[in-house]
Coordinates of N, CA and C and ligand atoms in Angstrom, one line a residue:
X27 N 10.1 -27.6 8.0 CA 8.9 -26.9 8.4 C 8.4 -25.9 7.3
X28 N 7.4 -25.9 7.1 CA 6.8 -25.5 5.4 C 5.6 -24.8 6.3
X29 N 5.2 -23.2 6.1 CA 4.3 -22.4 6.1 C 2.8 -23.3 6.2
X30 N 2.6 -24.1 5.1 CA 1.6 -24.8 5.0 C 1.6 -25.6 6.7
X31 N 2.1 -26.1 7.2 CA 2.0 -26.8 8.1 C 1.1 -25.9 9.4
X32 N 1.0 -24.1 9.4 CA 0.6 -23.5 10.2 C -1.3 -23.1 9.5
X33 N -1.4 -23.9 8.3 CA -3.0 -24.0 7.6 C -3.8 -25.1 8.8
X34 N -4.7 -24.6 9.8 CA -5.8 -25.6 10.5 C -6.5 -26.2 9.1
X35 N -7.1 -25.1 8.1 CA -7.5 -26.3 7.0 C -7.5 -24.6 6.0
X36 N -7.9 -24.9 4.6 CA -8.2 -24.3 3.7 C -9.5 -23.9 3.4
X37 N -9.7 -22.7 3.6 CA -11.0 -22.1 2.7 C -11.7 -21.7 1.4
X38 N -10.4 -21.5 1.3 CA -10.6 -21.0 -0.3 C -9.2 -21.8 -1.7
X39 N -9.7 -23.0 -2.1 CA -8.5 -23.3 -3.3 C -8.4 -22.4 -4.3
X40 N -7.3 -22.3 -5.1 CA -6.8 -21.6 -6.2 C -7.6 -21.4 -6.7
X41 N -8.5 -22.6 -7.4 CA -9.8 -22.8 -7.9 C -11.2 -21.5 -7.4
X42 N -11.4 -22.0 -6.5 CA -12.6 -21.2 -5.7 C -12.2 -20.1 -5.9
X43 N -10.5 -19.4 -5.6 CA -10.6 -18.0 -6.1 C -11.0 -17.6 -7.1
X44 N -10.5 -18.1 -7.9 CA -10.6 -17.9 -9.2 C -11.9 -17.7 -9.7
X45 N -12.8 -18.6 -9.0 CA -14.7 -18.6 -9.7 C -14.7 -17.0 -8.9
X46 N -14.4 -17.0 -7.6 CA -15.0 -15.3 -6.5 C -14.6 -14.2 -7.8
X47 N -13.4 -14.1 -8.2 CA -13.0 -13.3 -9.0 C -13.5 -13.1 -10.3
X48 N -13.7 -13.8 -10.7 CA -14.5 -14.2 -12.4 C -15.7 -13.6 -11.9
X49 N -16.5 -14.4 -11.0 CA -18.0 -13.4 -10.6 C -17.9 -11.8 -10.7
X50 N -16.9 -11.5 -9.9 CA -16.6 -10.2 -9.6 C -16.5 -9.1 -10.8
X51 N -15.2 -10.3 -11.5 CA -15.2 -9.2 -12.5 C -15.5 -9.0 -13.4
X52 N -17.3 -9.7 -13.6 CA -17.7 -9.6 -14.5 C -19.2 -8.8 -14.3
X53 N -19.5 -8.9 -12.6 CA -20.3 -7.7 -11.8 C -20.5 -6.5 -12.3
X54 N -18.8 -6.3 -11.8 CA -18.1 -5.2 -12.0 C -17.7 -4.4 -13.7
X55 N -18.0 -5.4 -14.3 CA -17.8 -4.9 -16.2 C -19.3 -4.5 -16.3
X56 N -20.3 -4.7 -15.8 CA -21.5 -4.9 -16.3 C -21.7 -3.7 -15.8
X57 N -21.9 -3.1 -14.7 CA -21.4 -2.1 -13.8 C -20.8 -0.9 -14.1
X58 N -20.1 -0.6 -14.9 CA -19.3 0.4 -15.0 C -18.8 0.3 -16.6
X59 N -19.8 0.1 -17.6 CA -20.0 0.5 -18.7 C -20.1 1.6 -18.9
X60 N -19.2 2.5 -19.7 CA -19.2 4.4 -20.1 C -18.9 4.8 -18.8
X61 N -18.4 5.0 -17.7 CA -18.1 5.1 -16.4 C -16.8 5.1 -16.7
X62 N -15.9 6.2 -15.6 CA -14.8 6.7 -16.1 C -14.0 6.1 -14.6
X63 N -13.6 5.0 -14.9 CA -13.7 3.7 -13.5 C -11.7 4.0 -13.1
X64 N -11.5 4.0 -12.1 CA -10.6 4.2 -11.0 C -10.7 3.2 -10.4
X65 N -9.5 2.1 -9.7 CA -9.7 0.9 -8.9 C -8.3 1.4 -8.4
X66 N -8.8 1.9 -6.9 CA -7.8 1.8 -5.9 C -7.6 0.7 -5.0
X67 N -6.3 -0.4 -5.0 CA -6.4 -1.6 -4.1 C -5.9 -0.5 -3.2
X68 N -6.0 -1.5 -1.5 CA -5.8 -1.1 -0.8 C -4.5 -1.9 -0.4
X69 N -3.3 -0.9 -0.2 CA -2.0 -1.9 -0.1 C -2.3 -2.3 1.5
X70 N -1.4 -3.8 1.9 CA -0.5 -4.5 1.4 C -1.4 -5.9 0.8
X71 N -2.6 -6.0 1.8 CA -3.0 -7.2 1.6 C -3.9 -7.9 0.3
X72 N -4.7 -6.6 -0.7 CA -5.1 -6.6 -1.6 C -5.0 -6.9 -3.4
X73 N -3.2 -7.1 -2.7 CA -2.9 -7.0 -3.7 C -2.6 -8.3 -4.6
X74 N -2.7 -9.4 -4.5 CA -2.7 -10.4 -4.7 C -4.3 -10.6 -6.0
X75 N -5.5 -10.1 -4.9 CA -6.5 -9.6 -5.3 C -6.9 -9.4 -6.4
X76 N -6.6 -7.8 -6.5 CA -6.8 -6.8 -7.4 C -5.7 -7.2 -8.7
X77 N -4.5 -7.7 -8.4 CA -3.9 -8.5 -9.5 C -4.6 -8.9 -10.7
X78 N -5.3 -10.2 -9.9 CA -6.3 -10.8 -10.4 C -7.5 -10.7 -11.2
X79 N -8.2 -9.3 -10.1 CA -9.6 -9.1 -10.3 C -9.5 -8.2 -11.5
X80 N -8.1 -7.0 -11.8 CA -8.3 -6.2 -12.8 C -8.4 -6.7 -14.2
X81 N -7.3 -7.7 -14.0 CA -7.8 -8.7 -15.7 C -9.0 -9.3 -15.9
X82 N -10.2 -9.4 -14.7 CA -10.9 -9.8 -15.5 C -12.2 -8.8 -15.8
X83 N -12.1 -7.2 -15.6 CA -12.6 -6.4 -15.5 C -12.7 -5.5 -17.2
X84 N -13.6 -5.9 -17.8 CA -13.0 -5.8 -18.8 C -13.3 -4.2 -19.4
X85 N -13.4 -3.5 -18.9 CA -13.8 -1.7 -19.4 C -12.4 -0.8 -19.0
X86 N -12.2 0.6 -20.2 CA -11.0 1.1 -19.5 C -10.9 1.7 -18.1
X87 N -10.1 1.4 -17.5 CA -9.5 1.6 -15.9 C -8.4 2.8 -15.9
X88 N -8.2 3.4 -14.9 CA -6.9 3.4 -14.3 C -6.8 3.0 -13.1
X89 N -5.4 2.7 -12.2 CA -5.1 2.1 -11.7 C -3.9 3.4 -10.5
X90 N -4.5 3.1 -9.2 CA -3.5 3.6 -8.4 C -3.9 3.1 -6.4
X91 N -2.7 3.2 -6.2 CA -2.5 3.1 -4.5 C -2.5 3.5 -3.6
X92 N -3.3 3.2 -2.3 CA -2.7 3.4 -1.1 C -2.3 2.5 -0.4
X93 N -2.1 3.2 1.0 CA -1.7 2.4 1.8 C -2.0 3.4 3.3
X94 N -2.9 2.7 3.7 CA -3.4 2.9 5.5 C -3.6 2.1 6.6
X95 N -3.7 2.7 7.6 CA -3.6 1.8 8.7 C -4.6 2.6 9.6
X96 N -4.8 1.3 10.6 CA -5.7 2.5 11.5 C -5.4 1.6 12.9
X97 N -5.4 3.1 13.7 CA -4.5 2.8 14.9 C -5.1 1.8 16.2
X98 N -4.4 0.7 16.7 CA -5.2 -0.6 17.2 C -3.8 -0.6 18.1
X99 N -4.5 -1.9 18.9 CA -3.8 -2.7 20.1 C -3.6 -3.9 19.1
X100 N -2.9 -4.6 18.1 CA -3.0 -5.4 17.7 C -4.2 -5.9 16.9
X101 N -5.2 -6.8 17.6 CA -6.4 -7.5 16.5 C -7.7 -6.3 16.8
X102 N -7.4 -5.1 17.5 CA -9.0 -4.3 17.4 C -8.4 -2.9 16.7
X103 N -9.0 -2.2 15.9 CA -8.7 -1.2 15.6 C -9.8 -0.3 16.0
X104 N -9.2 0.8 16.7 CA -9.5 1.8 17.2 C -10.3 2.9 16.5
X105 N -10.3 3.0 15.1 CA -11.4 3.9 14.5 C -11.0 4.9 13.9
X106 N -9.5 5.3 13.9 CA -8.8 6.2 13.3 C -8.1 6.0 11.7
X107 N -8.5 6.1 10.7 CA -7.6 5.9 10.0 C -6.9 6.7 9.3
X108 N -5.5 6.5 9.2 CA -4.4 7.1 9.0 C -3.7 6.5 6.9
X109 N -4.2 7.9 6.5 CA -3.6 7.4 5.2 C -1.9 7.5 4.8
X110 N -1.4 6.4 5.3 CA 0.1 6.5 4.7 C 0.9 6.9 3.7
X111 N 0.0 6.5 2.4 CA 0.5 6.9 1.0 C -0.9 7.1 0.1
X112 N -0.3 8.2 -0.3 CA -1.4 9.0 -0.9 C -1.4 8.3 -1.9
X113 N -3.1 8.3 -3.7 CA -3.1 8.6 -4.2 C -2.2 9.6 -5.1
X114 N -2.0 9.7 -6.3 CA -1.3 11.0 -6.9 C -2.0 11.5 -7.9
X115 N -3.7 11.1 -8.1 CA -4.2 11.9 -9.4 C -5.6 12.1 -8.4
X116 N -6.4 12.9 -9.1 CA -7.6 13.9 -8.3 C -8.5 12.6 -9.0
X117 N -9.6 13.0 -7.5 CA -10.7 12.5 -7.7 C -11.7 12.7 -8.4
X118 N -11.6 13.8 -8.6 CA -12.5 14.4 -9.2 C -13.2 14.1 -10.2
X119 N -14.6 13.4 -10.1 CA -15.5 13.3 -11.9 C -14.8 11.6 -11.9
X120 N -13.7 10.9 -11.2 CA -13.6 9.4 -11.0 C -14.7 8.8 -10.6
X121 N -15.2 7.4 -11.1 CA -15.7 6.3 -10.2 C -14.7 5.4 -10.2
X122 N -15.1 5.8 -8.1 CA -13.7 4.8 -7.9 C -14.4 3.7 -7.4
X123 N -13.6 2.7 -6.9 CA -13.5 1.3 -6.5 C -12.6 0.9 -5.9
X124 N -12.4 1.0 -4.7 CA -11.9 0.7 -3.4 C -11.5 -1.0 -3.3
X125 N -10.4 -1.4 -3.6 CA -10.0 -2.8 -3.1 C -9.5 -3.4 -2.3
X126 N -10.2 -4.1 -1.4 CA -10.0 -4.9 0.5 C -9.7 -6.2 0.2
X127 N -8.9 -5.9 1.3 CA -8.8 -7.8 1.2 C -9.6 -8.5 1.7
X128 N -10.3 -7.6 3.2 CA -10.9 -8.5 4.1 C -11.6 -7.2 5.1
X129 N -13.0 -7.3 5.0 CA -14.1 -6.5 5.6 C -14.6 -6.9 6.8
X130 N -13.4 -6.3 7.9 CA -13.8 -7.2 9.3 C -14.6 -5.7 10.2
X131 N -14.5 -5.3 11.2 CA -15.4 -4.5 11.7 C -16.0 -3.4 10.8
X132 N -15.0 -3.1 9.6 CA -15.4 -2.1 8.6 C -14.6 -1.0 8.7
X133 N -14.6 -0.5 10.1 CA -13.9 0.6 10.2 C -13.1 1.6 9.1
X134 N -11.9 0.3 8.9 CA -10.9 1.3 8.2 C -11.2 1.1 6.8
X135 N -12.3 0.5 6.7 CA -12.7 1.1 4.6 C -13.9 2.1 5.3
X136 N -14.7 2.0 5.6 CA -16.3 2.9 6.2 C -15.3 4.1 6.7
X137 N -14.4 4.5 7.6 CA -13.9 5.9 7.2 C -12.8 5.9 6.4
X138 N -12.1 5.3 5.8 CA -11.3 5.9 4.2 C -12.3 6.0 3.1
X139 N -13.6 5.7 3.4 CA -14.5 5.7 2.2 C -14.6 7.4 2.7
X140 N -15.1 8.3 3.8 CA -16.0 9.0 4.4 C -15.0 10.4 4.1
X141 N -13.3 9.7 3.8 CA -12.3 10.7 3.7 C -12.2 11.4 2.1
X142 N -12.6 10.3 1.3 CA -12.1 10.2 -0.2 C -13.6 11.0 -0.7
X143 N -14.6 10.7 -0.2 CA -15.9 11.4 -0.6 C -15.7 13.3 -0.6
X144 N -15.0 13.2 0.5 CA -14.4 14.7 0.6 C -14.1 15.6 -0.3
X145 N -13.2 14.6 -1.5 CA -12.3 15.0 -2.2 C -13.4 14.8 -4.0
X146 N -14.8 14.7 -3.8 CA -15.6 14.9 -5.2 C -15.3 13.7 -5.9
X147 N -15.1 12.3 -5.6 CA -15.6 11.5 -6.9 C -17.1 11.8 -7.6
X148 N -16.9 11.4 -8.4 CA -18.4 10.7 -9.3 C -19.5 9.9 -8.4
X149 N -18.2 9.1 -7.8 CA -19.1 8.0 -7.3 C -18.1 7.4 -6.7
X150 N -18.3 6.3 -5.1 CA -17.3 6.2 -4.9 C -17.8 4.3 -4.3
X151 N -17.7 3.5 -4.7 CA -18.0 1.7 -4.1 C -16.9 1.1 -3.7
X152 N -17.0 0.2 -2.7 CA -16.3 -0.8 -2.2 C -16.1 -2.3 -2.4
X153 N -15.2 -3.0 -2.8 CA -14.8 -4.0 -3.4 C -14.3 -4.7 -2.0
X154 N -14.6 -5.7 -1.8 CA -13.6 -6.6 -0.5 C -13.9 -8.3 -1.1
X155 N -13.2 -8.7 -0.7 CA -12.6 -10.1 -1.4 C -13.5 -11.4 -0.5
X156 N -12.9 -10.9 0.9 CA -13.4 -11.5 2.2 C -14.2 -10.6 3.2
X157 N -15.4 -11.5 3.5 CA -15.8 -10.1 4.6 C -16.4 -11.0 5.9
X158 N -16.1 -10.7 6.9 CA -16.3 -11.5 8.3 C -17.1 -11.0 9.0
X159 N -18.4 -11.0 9.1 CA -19.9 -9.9 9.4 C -19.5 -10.5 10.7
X160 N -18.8 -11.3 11.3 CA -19.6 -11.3 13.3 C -18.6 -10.3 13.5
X161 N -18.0 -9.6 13.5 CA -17.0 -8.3 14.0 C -17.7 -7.0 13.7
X162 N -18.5 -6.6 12.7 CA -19.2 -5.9 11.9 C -19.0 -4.5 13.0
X163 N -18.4 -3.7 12.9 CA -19.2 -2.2 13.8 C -19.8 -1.2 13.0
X164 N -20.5 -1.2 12.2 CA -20.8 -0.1 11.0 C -21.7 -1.0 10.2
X165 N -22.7 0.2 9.7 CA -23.9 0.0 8.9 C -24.0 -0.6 7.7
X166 N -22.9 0.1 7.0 CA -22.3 0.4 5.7 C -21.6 -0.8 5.3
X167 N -22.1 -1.6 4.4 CA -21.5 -2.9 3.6 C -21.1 -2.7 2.3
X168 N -19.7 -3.6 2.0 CA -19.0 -3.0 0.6 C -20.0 -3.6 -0.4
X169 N -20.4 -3.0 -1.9 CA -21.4 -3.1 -2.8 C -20.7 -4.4 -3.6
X170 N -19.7 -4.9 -3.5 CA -19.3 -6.2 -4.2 C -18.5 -6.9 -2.9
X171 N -18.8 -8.1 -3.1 CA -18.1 -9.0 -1.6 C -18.1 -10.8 -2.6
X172 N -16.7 -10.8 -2.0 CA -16.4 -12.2 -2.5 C -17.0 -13.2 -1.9
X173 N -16.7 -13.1 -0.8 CA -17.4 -14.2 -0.1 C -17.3 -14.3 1.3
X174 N -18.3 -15.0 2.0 CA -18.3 -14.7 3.6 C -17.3 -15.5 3.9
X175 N -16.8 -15.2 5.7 CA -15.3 -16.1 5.9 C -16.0 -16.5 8.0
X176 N -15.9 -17.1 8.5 CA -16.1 -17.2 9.7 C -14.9 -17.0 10.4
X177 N -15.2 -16.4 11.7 CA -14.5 -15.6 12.9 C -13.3 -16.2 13.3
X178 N -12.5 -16.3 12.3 CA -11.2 -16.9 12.3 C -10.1 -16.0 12.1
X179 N -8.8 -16.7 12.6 CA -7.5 -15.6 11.6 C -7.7 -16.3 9.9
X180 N -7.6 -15.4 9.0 CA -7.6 -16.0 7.7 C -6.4 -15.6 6.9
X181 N -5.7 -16.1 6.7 CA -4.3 -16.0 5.9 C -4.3 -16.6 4.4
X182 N -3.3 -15.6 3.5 CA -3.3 -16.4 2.1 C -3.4 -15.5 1.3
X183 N -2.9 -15.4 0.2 CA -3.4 -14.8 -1.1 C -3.7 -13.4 -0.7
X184 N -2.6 -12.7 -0.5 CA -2.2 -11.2 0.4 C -2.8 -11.6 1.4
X185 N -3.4 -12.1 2.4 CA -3.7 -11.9 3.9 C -2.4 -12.1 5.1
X186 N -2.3 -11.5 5.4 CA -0.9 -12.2 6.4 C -1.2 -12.2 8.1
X187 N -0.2 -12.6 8.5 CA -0.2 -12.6 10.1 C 1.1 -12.0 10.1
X188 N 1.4 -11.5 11.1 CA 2.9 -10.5 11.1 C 3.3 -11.0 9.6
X189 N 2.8 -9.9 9.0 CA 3.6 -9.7 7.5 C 3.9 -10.9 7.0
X190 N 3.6 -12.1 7.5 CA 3.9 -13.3 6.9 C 2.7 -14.0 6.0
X191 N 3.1 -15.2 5.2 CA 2.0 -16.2 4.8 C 0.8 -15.3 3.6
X192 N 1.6 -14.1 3.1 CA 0.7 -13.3 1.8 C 1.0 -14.1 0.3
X193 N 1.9 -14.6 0.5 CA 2.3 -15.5 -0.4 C 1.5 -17.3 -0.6
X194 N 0.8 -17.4 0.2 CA 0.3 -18.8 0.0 C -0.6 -18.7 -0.6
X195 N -0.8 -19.4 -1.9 CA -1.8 -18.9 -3.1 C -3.5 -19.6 -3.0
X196 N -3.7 -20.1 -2.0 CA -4.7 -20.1 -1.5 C -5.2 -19.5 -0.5
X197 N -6.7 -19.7 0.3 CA -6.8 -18.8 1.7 C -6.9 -19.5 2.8
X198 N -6.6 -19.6 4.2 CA -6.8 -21.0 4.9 C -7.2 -20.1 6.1
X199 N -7.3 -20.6 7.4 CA -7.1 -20.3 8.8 C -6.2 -20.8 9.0
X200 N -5.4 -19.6 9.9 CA -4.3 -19.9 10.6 C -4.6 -20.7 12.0
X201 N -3.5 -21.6 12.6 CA -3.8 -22.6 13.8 C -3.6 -21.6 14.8
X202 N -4.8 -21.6 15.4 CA -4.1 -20.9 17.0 C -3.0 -20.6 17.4
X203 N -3.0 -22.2 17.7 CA -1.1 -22.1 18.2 C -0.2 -21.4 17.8
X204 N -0.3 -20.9 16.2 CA 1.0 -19.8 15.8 C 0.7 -18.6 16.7
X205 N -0.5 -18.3 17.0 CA -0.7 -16.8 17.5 C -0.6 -17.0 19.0
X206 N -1.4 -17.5 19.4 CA -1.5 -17.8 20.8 C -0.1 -17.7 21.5
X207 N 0.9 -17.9 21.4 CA 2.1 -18.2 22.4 C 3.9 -17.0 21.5
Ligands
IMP306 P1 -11.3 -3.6 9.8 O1 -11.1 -2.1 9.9 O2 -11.6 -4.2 11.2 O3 -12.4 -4.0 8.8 O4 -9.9 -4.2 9.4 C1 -9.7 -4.6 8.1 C2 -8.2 -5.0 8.1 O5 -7.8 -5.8 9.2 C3 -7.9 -5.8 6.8 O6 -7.6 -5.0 5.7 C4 -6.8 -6.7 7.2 O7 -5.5 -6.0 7.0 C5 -7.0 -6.8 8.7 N1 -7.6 -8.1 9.1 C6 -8.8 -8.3 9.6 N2 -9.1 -9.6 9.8 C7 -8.1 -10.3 9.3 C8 -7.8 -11.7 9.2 O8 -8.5 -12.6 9.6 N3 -6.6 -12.0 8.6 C9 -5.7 -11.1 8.2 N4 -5.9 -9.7 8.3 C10 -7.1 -9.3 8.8
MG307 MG1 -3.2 -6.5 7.1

C-alpha cells in the first residue's frame, strides 16, 4: 500500500510546480528591488514551498519562522489565531512576506497579517501557493497566489491530512474514503 494509492487524481506535477514558483519568484524579484525583504513561511505546510520559492527570489532576504494555529472543530476554523512560535528579530522598517501553503477561508493569514501590522513593518504582503476562494470568509486576498485549487482536500508538497502525505512531491486530492470513515 503506497500513499499514492490515497491520490483521487493529481493537480499539480513537479513540473507545474515548478512553472507556479518560477512565476512567483520572479513577481516577487521584480517587486522588491532596494526593499529590505523578510520572508516568513508559515510552518508546517509551507515549507516545502518557500524551500523552493526562496531560490528563485533573487534580491537579499532574510529568512525566519512561525508557526500557528487557529482554534477549529477539525475542517472549520473558528477565527482565533494563536501564534505558537514566535519570530526572533523585530519588525520593524522589514518588508515582510508571509508564506501559505493554502488560502482557504483566510482567516488564519487575514488575522496573523492584522497581528504582525501591530508590530511596525515597512510593509507587510501575502504569498500563498494554493488558494480555494469557495470557502473565502474575508475581503482581503494574498497579493501573490499560485494558483486556484477547487473545493477539495488537497494534499502534497507540505499539504497534509493528519500530518501525513507532506512529503508527496506533487499536489493531488485526497480520496474521500481516507477521510470519510
Ligand atoms: P484558513 O484559515 O481557512 O485559510 O486555513 C488555512 C490553513 O488550513 C492552511 O494553512 C492549511 O493548513 C489548512 N488547510 C485548508 N485547506 C486545506 C486542504 O485542502 N488541505 C490541507 N490543508 C488545508
Ligand atoms: Mg495544515
Amino acid at each position: 500500500m503506497s500513499m499514492h494509492d490515497d491520490v483521487k487524481y493529481v493537480l499539480y506535477s513537479e513540473k507545474d510546480l515548478q512553472e507556479i514558483v518560477n512565476r512567483l519568484g520572479a513577481q516577487i524579484t521584480k517587486d522588491y528591488q532596494g526593499k529590505n525583504l523578510l520572508i516568513i513561511p508559515i510552518l508546517k505546510g509551507s515549507v516545502l514551498f518557500a524551500a523552493d520559492l526562496i531560490r528563485k527570489i533573487d534580491v537579499p532576504c532574510e529568512l525566519d519562522f512561525m508557526v500557528v494555529s487557529s482554534y477549529g472543530n477539525g475542517t472549520e476554523t473558528t477565527g482565533k489565531v494563536i501564534i505558537k512560535k514566535d519570530i526572533s528579530v523585530s519588525l520593524e522598517g522589514k518588508d515582510v512576506l508571509l508564506v501559505e501553503d493554502i488560502f482557504d477561508s483566510g482567516v488564519t493569514l487575514i488575522r496573523l497579517k492584522e497581528e504582525l501590522l501591530k508590530r511596525n513593518p515597512a510593509s507587510l504582503r501575502l504569498c500563498t501557493l494554493l488558494d480555494k476562494p469557495d470557502r473565502r470568509r474575508c475581503d482581503t486576498i494574498p497579493e501573490y497566489i499560485g494558483s486556484q485549487v477547487p473545493d477539495e482536500f488537497i494534499i502534497g508538497y507540505g499539504l497534509d491530512y493528519a500530518e501525513k502525505y507532506r512529503n508527496l512531491p506533487y499536489i493531488g486530492v485526497l480520496k474521500p474514503e481516507v477521510y470519510e470513515n
